[in-house]
Each structure stands twice: as C-alpha cells, then as structure tokens.
Coordinates of C-alpha atoms in Angstrom, one line a residue:
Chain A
X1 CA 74.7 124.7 91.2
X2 CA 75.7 124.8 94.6
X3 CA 76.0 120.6 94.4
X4 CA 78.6 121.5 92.3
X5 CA 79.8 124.2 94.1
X6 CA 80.7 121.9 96.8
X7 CA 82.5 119.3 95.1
X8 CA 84.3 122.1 93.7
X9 CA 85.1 123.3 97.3
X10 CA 86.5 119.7 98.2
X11 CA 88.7 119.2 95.0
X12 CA 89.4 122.2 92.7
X13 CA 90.9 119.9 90.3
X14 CA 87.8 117.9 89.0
X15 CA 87.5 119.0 85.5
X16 CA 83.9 120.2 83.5
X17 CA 83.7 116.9 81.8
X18 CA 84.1 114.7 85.2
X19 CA 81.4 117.1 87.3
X20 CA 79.2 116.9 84.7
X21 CA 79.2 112.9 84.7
X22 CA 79.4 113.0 88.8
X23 CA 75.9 115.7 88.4
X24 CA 74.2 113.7 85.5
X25 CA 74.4 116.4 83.7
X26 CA 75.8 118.1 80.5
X27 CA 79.9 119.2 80.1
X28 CA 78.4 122.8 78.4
X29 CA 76.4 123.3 80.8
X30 CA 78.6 122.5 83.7
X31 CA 81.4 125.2 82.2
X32 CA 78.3 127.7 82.0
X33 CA 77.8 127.6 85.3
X34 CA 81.0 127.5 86.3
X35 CA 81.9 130.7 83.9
X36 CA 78.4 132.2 85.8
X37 CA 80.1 131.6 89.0
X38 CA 83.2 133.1 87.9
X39 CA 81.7 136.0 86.5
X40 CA 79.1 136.5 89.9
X41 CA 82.3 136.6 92.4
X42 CA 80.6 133.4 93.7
X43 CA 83.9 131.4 92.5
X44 CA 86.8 133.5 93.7
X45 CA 89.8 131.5 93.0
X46 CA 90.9 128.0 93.0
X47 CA 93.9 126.9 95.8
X48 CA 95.5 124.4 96.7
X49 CA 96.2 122.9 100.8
X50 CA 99.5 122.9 101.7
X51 CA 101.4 121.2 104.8
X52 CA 104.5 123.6 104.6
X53 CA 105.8 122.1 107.7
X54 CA 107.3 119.2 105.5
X55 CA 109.5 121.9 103.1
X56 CA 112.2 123.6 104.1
X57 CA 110.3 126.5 103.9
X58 CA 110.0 129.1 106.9
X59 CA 106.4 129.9 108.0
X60 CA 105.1 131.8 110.9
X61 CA 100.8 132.2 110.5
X62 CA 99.3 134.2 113.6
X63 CA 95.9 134.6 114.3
X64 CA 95.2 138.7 115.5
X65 CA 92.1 139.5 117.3
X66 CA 91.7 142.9 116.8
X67 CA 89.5 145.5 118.6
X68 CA 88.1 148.5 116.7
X69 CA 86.0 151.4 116.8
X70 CA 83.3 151.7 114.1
X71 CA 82.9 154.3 112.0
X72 CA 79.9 156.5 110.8
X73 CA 78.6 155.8 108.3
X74 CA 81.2 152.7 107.2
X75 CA 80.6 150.6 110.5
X76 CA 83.4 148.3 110.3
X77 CA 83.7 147.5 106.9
X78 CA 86.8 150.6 106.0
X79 CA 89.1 149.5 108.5
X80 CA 88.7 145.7 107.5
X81 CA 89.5 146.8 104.0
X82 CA 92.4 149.1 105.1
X83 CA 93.7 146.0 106.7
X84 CA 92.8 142.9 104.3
X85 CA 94.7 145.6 101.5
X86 CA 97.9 144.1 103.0
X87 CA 99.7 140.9 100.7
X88 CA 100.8 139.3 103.9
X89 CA 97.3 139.1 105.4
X90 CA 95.1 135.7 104.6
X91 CA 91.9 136.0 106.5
X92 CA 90.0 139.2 107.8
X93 CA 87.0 138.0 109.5
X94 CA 84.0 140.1 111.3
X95 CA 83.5 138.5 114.8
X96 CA 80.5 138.4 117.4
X97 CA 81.9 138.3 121.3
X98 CA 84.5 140.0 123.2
X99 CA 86.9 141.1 119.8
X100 CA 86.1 142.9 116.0
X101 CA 87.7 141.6 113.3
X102 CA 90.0 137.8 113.5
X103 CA 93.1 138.5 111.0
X104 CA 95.4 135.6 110.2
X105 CA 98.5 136.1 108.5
X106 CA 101.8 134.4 107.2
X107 CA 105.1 135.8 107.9
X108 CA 108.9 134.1 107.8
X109 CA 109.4 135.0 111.1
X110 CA 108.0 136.0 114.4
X111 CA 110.1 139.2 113.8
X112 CA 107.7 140.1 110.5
X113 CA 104.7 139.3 112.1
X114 CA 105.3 141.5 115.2
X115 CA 106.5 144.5 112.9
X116 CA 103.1 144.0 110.9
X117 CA 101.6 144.2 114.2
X118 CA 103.0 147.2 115.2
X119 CA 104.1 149.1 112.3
X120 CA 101.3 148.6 109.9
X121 CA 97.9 146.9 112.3
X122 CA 98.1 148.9 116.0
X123 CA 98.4 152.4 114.1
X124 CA 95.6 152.0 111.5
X125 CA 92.9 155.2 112.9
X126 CA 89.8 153.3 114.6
X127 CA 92.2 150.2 115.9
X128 CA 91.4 150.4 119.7
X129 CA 93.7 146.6 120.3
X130 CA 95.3 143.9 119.7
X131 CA 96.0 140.3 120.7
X132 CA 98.3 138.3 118.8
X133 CA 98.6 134.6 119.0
X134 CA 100.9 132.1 117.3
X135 CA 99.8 129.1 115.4
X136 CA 101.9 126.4 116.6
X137 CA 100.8 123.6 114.8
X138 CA 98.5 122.6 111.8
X139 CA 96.3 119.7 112.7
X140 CA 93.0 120.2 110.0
X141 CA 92.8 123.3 107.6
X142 CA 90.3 123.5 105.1
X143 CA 89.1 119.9 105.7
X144 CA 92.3 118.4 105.0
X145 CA 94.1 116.4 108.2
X146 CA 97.7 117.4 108.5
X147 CA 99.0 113.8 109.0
X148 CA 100.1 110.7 107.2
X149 CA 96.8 108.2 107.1
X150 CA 97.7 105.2 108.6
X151 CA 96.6 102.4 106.4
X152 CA 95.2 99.3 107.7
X153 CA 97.0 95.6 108.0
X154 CA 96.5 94.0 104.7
X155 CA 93.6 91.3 104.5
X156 CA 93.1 88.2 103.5
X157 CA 88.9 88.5 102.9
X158 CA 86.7 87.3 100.9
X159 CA 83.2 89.3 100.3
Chain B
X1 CA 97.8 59.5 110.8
X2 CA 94.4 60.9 110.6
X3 CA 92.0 60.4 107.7
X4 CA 91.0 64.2 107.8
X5 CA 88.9 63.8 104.4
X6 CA 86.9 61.1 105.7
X7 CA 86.0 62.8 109.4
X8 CA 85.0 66.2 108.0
X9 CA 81.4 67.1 107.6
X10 CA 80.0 65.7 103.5
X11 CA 77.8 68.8 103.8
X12 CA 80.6 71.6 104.8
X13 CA 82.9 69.9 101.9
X14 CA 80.1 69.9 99.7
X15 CA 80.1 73.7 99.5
X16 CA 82.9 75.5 97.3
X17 CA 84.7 78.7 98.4
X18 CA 83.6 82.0 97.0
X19 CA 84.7 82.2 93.8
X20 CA 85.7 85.8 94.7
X21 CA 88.1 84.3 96.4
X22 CA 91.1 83.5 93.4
X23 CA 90.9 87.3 92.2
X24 CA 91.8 88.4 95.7
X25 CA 94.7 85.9 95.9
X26 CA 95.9 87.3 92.4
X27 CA 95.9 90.8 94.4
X28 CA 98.9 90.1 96.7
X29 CA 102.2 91.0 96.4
X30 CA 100.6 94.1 93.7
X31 CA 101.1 97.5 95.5
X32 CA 100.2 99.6 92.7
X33 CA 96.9 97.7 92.0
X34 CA 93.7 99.7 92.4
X35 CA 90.9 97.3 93.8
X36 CA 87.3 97.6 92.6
X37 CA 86.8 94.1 94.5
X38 CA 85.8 94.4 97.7
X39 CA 82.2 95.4 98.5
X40 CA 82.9 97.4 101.5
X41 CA 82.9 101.2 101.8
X42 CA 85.9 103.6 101.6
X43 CA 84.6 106.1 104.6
X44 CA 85.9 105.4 108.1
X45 CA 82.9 105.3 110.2
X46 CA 82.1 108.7 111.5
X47 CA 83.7 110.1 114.3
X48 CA 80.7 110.5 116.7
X49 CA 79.5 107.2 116.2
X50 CA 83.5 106.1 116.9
X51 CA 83.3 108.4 120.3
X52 CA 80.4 106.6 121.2
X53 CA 81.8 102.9 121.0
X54 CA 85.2 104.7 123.0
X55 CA 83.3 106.2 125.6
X56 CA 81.1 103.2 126.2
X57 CA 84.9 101.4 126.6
X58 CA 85.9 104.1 129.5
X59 CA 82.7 103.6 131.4
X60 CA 83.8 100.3 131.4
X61 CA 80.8 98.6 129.3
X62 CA 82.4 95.4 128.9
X63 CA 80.3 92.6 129.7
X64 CA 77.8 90.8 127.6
X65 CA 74.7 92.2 126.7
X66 CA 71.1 90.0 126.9
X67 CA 71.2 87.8 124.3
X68 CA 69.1 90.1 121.7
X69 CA 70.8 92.9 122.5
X70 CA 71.0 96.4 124.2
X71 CA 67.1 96.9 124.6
X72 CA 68.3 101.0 124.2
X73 CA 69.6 100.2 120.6
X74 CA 66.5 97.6 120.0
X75 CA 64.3 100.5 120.9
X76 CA 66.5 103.2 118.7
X77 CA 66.3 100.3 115.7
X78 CA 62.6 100.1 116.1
X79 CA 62.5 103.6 115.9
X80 CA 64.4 104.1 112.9
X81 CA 62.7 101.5 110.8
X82 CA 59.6 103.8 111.6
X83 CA 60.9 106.4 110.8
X84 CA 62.3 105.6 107.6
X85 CA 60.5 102.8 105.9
X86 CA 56.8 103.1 107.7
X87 CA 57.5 99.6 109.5
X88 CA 56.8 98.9 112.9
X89 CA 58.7 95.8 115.2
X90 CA 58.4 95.4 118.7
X91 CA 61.7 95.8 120.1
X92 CA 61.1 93.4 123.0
X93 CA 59.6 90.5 120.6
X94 CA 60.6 91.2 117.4
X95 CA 64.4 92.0 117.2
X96 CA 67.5 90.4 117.8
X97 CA 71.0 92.5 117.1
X98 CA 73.3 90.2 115.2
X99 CA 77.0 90.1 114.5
X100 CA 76.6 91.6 111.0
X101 CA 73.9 91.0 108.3
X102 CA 75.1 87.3 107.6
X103 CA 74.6 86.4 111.1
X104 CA 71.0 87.3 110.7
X105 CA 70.8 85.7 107.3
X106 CA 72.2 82.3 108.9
X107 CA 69.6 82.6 111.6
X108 CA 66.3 83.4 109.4
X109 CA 67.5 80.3 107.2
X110 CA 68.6 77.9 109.9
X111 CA 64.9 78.8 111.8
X112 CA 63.1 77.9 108.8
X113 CA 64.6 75.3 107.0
X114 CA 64.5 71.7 107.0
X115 CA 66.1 68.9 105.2
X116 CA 63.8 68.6 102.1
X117 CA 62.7 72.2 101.7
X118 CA 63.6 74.3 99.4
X119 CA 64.9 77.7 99.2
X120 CA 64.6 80.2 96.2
X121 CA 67.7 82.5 95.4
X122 CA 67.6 85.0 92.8
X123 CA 71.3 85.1 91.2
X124 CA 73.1 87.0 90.4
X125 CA 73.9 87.6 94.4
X126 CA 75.7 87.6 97.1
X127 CA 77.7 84.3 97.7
X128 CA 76.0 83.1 101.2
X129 CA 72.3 82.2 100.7
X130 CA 73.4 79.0 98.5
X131 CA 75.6 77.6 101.3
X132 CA 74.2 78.6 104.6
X133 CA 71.2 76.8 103.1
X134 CA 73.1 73.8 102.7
X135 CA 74.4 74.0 105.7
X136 CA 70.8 73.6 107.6
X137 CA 69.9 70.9 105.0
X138 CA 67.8 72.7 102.5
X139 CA 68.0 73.0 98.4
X140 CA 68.7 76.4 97.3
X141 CA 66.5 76.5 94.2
X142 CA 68.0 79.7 91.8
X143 CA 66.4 82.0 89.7
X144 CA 68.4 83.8 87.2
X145 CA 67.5 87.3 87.0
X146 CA 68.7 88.9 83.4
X147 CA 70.0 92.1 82.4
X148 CA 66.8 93.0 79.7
X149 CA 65.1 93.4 83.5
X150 CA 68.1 95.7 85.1
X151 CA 68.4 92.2 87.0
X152 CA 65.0 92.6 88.9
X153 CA 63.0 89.6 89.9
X154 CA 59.4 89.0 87.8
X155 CA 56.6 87.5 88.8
X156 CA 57.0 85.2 86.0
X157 CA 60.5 83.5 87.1
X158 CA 59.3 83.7 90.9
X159 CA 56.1 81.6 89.9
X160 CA 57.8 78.7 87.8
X161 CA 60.2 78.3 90.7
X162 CA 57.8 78.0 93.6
X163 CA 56.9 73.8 94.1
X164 CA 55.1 72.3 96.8
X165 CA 58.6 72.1 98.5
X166 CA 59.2 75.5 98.6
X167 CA 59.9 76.9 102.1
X168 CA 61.6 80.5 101.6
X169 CA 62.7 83.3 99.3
X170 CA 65.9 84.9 99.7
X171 CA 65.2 89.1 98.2
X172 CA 68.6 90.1 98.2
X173 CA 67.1 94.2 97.2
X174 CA 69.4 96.5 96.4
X175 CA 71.4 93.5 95.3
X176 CA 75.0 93.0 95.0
X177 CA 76.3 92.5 92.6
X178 CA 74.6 94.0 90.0
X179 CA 73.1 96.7 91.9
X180 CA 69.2 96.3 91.0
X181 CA 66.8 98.2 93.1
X182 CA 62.9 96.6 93.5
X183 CA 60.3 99.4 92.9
X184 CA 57.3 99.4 94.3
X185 CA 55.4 97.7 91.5
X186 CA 58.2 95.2 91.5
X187 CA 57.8 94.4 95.2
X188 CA 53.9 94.3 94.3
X189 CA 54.1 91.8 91.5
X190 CA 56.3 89.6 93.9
X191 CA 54.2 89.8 96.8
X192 CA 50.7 89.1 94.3
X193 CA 52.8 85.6 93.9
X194 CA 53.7 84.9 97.0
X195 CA 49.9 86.0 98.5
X196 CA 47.6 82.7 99.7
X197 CA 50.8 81.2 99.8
X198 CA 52.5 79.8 103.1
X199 CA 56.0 80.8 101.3
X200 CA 58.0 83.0 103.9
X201 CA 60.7 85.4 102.7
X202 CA 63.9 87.0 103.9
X203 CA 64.7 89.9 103.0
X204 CA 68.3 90.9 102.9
X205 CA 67.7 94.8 102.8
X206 CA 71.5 95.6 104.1
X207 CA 71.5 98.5 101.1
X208 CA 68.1 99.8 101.7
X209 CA 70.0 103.4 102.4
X210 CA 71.8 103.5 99.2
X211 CA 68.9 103.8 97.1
X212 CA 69.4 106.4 94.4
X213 CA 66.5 106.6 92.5
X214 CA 62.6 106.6 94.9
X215 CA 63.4 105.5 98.4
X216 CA 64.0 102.3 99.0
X217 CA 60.7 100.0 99.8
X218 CA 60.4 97.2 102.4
X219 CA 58.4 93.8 101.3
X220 CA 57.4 94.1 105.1
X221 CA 55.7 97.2 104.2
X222 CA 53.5 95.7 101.7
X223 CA 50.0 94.2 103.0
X224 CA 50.5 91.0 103.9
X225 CA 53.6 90.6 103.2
X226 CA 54.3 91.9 107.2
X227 CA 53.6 88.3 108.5
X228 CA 55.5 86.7 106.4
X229 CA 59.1 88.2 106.2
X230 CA 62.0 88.3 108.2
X231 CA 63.7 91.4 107.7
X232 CA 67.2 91.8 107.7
X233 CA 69.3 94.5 108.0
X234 CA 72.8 96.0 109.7
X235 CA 75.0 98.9 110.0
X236 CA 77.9 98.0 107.8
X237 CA 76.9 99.7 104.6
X238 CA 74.7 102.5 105.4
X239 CA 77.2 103.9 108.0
X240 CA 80.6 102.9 107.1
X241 CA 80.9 99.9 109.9
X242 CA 81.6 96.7 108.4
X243 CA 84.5 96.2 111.2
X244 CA 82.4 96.5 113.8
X245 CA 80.0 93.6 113.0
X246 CA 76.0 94.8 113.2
X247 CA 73.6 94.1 112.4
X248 CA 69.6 93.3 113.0
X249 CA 66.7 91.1 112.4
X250 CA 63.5 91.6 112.6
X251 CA 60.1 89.1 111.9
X252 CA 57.3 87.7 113.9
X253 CA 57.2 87.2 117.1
X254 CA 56.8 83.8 116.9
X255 CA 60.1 82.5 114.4
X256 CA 62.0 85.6 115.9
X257 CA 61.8 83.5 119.3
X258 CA 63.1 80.2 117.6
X259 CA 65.8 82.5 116.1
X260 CA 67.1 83.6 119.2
X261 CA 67.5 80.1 120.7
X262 CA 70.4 79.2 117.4
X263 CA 71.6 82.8 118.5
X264 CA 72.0 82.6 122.4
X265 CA 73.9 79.1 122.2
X266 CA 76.0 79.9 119.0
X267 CA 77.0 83.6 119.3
X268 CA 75.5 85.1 122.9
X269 CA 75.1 88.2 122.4
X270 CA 76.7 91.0 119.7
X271 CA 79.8 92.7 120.6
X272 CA 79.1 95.2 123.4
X273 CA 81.3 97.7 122.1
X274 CA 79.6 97.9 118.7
X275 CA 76.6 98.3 120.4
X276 CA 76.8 101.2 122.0
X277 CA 78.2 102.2 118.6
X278 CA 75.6 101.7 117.0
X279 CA 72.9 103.3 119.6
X280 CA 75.0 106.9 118.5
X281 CA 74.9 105.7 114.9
X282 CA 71.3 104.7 114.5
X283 CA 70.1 107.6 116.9
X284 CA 72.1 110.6 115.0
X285 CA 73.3 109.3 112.0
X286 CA 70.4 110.3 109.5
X287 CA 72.9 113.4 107.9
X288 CA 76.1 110.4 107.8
X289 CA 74.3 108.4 105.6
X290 CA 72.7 111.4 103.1
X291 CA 76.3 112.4 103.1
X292 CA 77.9 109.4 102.1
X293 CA 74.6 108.0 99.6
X294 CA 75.3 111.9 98.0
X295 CA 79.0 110.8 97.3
X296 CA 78.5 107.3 96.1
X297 CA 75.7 108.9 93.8
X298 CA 78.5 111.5 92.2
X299 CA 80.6 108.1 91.4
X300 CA 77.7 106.3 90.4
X301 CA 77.2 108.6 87.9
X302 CA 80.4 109.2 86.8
X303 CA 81.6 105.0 87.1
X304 CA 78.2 105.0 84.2
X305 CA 79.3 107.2 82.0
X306 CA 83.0 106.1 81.9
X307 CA 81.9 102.4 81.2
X308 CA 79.7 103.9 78.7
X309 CA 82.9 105.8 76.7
X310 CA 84.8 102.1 77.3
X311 CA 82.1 100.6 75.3
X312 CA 81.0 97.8 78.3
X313 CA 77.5 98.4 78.4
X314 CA 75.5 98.6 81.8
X315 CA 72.0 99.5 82.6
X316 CA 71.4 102.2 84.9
X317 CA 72.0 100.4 88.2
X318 CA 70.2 102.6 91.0
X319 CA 71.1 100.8 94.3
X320 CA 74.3 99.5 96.8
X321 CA 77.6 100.8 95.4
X322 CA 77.9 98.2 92.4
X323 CA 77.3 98.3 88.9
X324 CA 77.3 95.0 86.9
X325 CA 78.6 96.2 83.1
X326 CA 78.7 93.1 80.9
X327 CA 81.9 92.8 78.9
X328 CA 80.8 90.5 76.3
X329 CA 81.5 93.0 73.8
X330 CA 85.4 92.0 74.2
X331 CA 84.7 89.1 73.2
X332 CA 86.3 87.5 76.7
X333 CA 84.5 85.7 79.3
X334 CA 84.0 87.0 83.2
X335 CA 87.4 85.4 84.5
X336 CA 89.4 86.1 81.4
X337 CA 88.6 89.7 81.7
X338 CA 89.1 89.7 85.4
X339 CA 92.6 88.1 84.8
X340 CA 93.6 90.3 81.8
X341 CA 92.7 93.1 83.8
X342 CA 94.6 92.6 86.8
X343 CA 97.8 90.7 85.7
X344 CA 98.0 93.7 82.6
X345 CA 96.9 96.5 84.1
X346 CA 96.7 95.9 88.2
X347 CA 93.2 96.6 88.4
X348 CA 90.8 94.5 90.3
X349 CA 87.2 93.8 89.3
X350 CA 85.3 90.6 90.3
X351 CA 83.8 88.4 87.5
X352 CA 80.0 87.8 87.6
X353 CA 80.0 84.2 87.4
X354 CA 81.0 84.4 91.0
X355 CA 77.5 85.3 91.9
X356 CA 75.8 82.8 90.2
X357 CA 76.5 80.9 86.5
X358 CA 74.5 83.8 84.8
X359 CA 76.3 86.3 86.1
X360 CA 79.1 84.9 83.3
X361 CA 79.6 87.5 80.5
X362 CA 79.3 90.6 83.3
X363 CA 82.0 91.5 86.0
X364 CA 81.1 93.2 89.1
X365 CA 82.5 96.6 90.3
X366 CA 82.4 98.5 93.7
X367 CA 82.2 101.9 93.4
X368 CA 83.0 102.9 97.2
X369 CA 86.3 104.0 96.2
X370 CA 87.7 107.4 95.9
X371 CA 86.8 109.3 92.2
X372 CA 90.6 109.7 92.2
X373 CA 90.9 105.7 92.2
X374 CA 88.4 105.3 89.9
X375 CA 89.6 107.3 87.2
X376 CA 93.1 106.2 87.4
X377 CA 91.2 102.4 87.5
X378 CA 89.2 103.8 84.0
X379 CA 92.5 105.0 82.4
X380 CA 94.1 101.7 82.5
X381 CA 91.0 99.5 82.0
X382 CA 91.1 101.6 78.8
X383 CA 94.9 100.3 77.9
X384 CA 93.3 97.2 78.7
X385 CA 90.2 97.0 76.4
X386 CA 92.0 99.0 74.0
X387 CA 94.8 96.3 73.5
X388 CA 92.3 93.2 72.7

C-alpha cells in the first residue's frame, strides 16, 4: 500500500492497470486499495504542479508565520481551522520554534494578500502576530524543478 | 600515398565494430524516436555524490592520484564489498580504481592471457570480452546460454567448453543483455566445475546492485573460488555515473600486481575528480541505489507485463535494467525487427544477435527510461507488431 502510495504521490496520472503491473500485482486489487485509501482520508485529492509564472496569469503566494495563543481545551487546533476555512489559503501548518502555525496563500495581488492579512488573519480571537513574507520565486515545489532541463549534446556511442 | 590497410595492426582489423553500432546510426536525424538502446541509466547521478566531485575541484584536487587510486576510496571500496557481499580485499594489495568497468576488464584479461590460451565467454553478452581477448592474443571460446535456462550458464555447457588450453572464464552476472541473474546454486554448480582446476575467472559483476529477486552473490564469495577470480566492478550502473568513468578491480595479490604495471603505463591513474566522487558515492550512497533498484523494479515489472500483452514472450529476467523478449513469434529476425521498428515507428531496440549469434531471434531492451517513455515506446511497438 504505501509502495503505491508513493508512486501515486510522484505521478497522480498512473492508471490501476499500470500500478498494478509496476507492483506485480492485480488491477482489482490495486483499485481496492486505492478506493480503501479514498474512503480512509488517506488519499485526499489528486493535483497537478503548475509553473504559473509561464501564463499570463497574475500570482502572488506568501508564506504567514503566525503567532497564537492556545486555547483550553482546543490547544491550537480551532484557530488553525478558523483560518485553513478560508478558499484563498493553501497550507496551514503547526510549527516547533519561535512561531505557531506557517500559512501560505495565493492571491492576484500584493493588495489581496495584505487585506487577508489584516482584514480576515490579524483579527481572528487567539492571533497574538504576524509576519508576512513574499515568495519571489519558485525554484522546486512538490519535487518538481521549476526550470527547463537542459539536455545533453547528442552522442555518437556505442554500448 | 600511404598504404593505410597494409600498416594497420591484422589483429585490431580482425575485430568488427559492435554490431550495436548500425541501430544507433539509424537513430540520427529522428527527434521523435524513443530509445530503448542504450544501456545506461536515466538518473543524473545524485546531487551529493556531484557536490562531492565539485568541492574536491575548489580545494583544488587536481593532480594525479597513485597509480591504484585514492587509498581513502580503496579503503571505502573495501569496505563496501564487506559490507554488502561478505568479501574481503586488501585495499593496499588487492585493488586498483579503474576508468570504468572495461578498463578493469582489459586489465584482468591482458594479465592473464597469452597467445594460445583460451578464453570462455558465455553469449549472449556484452560486446568486449570477444575483442579485448583478441587484442592480448587469446581465443575467446563461447558458450551459448539459452532461453529454456533464463540464459544462466550450466555446469554442463561450462564443462564441454573447458580444454587443456583454457586459461579464463568471463561471468558476465547480472548479464546484459538478457538480464539473467546467477543464484546461489547456479554459482555453485559453476564453481564444482571449475574446483581442482587451475581455470581463473573474471567476474564482470558491474550490475551486482540491481538484483531484483535474492541479493546478488559473488563467485569470490564461494569457497575456493576467492583465489581464483578477479572481481570486477564500477560505479556507473549502481549510482547513475557512467560519465564519470569508475570503476574497480579486485583479485589476488599477486595478478593484481601484474595488473597494475599494464595500468600505470597505459592509463596512470583514474580521473581525480571522479574519485573524490566516488569516495561520497561509495561512502553514503547505500539509500541512492535502493532508490533507483526500487524504480527500475516498478518498470521491470511493468516493461514484463506489456511484452506479455504484445505477445513477445520473455522469461522473468531479475537483474541489470534489460529484458531479452524473443520476437520470433513475428515471424522476423533480430535486425528486421529492429529496423521495422525504428524506420516505422521511431523506436529503438537493439537486436540480440549483437551479443553473440544466439542472441538472433531475441532483441534487447533497456528499461532505465522513464515509465512515461516506455509506454509511449509500448504503444507504437503495438502499431508495429500489429501491422505484420
């Protein structure tokens, strides 16, 4: 399961009949697990990695460190959840070190993502601070390189 | 003018080109062909191993290194071969670092043989032994392996090859091309032949990482089979470095001293760069090569079961990144297939007769190429097949 798990995680596109002949194993019983893994919120979705730089498309993604103060009985988990509730936001981590919770988020503009910051994040009840920093450029996400591969010289060899 | 012809070597025109060569030639000038020709991995090597070989550039480790190598990566290589396959060679006596696997091939055979002697090849394999035994004056003597024994060599073939004259045995385990493993009982029955004898044997064990099936087992590593093998083996394949040219030998004490003569006047010493390379590589790459031996694996599989749905049998080939399907079924032989294939449908495959006359009726491929490539390679070999 998690072999396939992972080859799932590196290319969502393999199909049940090609992991099943990559695993040595059935196509039935690859789509049961995968349907197990569906049903177990083990398998959440299914995305693709985009390089939106190379649209026309206007992105801004920021990475927020916020600061909190946890609450009885909920620790830290409410406010996460009254933050990850927003569309915009991508990624609500828990963090170890000098900040709470890491939230990344994709706006048009820096406009958007400092209104989100102020409007909707710095007055959420038990949000003590924030730090907002932009994400200039995209060099790896997700295991994917954001640059053309530079293919080697062609070769006349004989092995 | 000069008479070229007649002032070149009789013994370096006496040996053909690799027959792999034509199906590479038909390659060119085909940008949308999808190669499953060249026996070489798809990874780049990994990145620490790569920092390793830069850094050693900004310290400024440029010179030459002794003529058997770094003793650092001797001692890691030592270690290694320990620690994996339960063999134990003294890196000050036993071990020269070479410029890839085929420099230590050319050196176990040019040590050994003599005008007169021969040399026994199991074939199909990889196009060298044959000449480089020419080259030092010896007969290569081959022995067809056959696909009813997933290409494995018996006892039985080994013994009706061996003569008084016979000097050496070539075990090219995991082989390309077919991509036969030697189990354990396999190695044993070889090494019951060869026992009482003074027969030495080299063994090419270059794939000895990409075994899928039981780990991999040595010949060295069978009693008394130690004293009489020259072990060779490299970096290329097992971590993705075929550019940087490494790799190792390893034998007694005695022949590897006589090796390192041929190797000190013809080559010097191994690329310095690759070296320190290689020290990073063989030191902490263990997870690199599980990582890439679990990918390979995933196409092994899946290359199997396509060929199987295509109709061109193939036994379960459990070592290297090949598998050796025979196409007899379409009724063409090895080149005509290979030809079809490419000039129809821009795929490259390399036909087994390459590797030996009984490789005829099989075609080799590589599976070190992304799945992506592969099943795009699958679809059209399908057209192919499918139009005879």
């Amino acid at each position: 399961m998690t072999e396939m798990l992972k080859l799932l995680e590196k290319d969502a596109r393999y199909t049940p009949a090609e992991l099943a002949a990559m695993l040595g194993k059935s196509e039935e019983a690859v789509r049961k697990d995968i349907a197990a893994c569906e049903e177990n919120n083990i398998l959440l979705g299914y995305g693709a990695v985009i390089d939106w730089e190379r649209t026309d498309e206007e992105m801004v993604t920021a990475l927020i460190e916020v600061k909190i103060a946890p609450q009885r009985g909920d620790g830290y988990d409410r406010i996460a959840e009254r933050i990850y509730q927003y569309e915009e936001v991508e990624s609500v981590f828990l963090m170890s070190g000098a900040f709470d919770l890491t939230v990344i988020l994709t706006e048009r503009s820096l406009k958007e993502i400092s209104t989100f910051v102020y409007a909707k994040l710095a007055p959420i009840e038990g949000v003590t601070g924030t730090a907002t920093h932009f994400i200039m450029k995209k060099y790896k996400y997700n295991n994917r390189i954001f640059s053309p591969v530079i293919e080697q010289e062609e070769r006349p060899l004989y092995i | 003018m000069m008479d070229y012809d007649s002032l070149l070597s009789r013994k370096v025109k006496s040996i053909a080109p690799s027959g792999i060569r034509r199906f590479f030639d038909l390659l060119e000038d085909r940008p949308d062909a999808i190669s499953l020709g060249v026996g070489e991995p798809d990874f780049v090597t990994p990145w620490h191993i790569r920092d390793a070989g830069v850094y050693s550039l900004e310290k400024g480790f440029t010179k030459y290194t002794s003529n058997a190598g770094l003793l650092e990566l001797r001692r890691q290589i030592s270690n290694y071969l320990f620690r994996r396959f339960n063999l134990y060679y003294d890196p000050k006596k036993q071990m020269i670092v070479t410029v890839g696997g085929s420099e230590a091939i050319d050196l176990g055979v040019r040590a050994l043989v003599d005008p007169g002697d021969e040399v026994i090849i199991p074939i199909p394999s990889f196009v060298c032994y044959g000449p480089i035994v020419t080259l030092a004056g010896g007969t290569p003597v081959y022995v067809e392996t056959k696909a009813e024994n997933e290409f494995r060599l018996t006892a039985e073939d080994l013994r009706a090859a061996i003569t008084p004259r016979t000097k050496l045995l070539v075990l090219p385990f995991p082989n390309n091309p077919t991509g036969a493993i030697m189990e354990q009982k396999d190695i044993e029955a070889v090494a019951e032949v060869l026992r009482g004898t003074d027969i030495m044997v080299l063994s090419d064990e270059i794939y000895a990482e990409l075994s899928y099936g039981d780990k991999h087992v040595s010949i060295a590593s069978i009693p008394d089979m130690y004293e009489r093998t020259i072990l060779v083996n490299g970096f290329s394949k097992s971590y993705a470095m075929t550019g940087w040219r490494m790799g190792y030998v390893c034998g007694p004490a005695v022949i590897i001293k006589q090796m390192l003569k041929i190797h000190q006047y013809a080559i010097m010493s191994a690329p310095t760069t690759s070296q320190y390379a290689a020290i990073e590589a063989v030191r902490d790459g263990d997870r690199d090569i599980e990582m890439m031996k679990n990918d390979y694996n995933y196409r092994r599989r899946y290359i199997l079961e396509e060929l199987e749905k295509l109709g061109l049998h193939c036994f379960e080939a459990k070592g290297a990144f090949y598998v050796f399907p025979s196409i007899q079924s379409t009724g063409l032989t090895s080149e005509e297939f290979c030809e079809r294939l490419i000039m129809e449908q821009n795929v490259a495959v390399i036909p087994g007769n390459a590797f030996g006359s009984c490789g005829e009726g099989f075609v080799r491929m590589c599976y070190a190429t992304s799945l992506k490539e592969l099943k795009e390679a699958f679809r059209r070999m399908k057209i192919c097949i499918d139009s005879l």
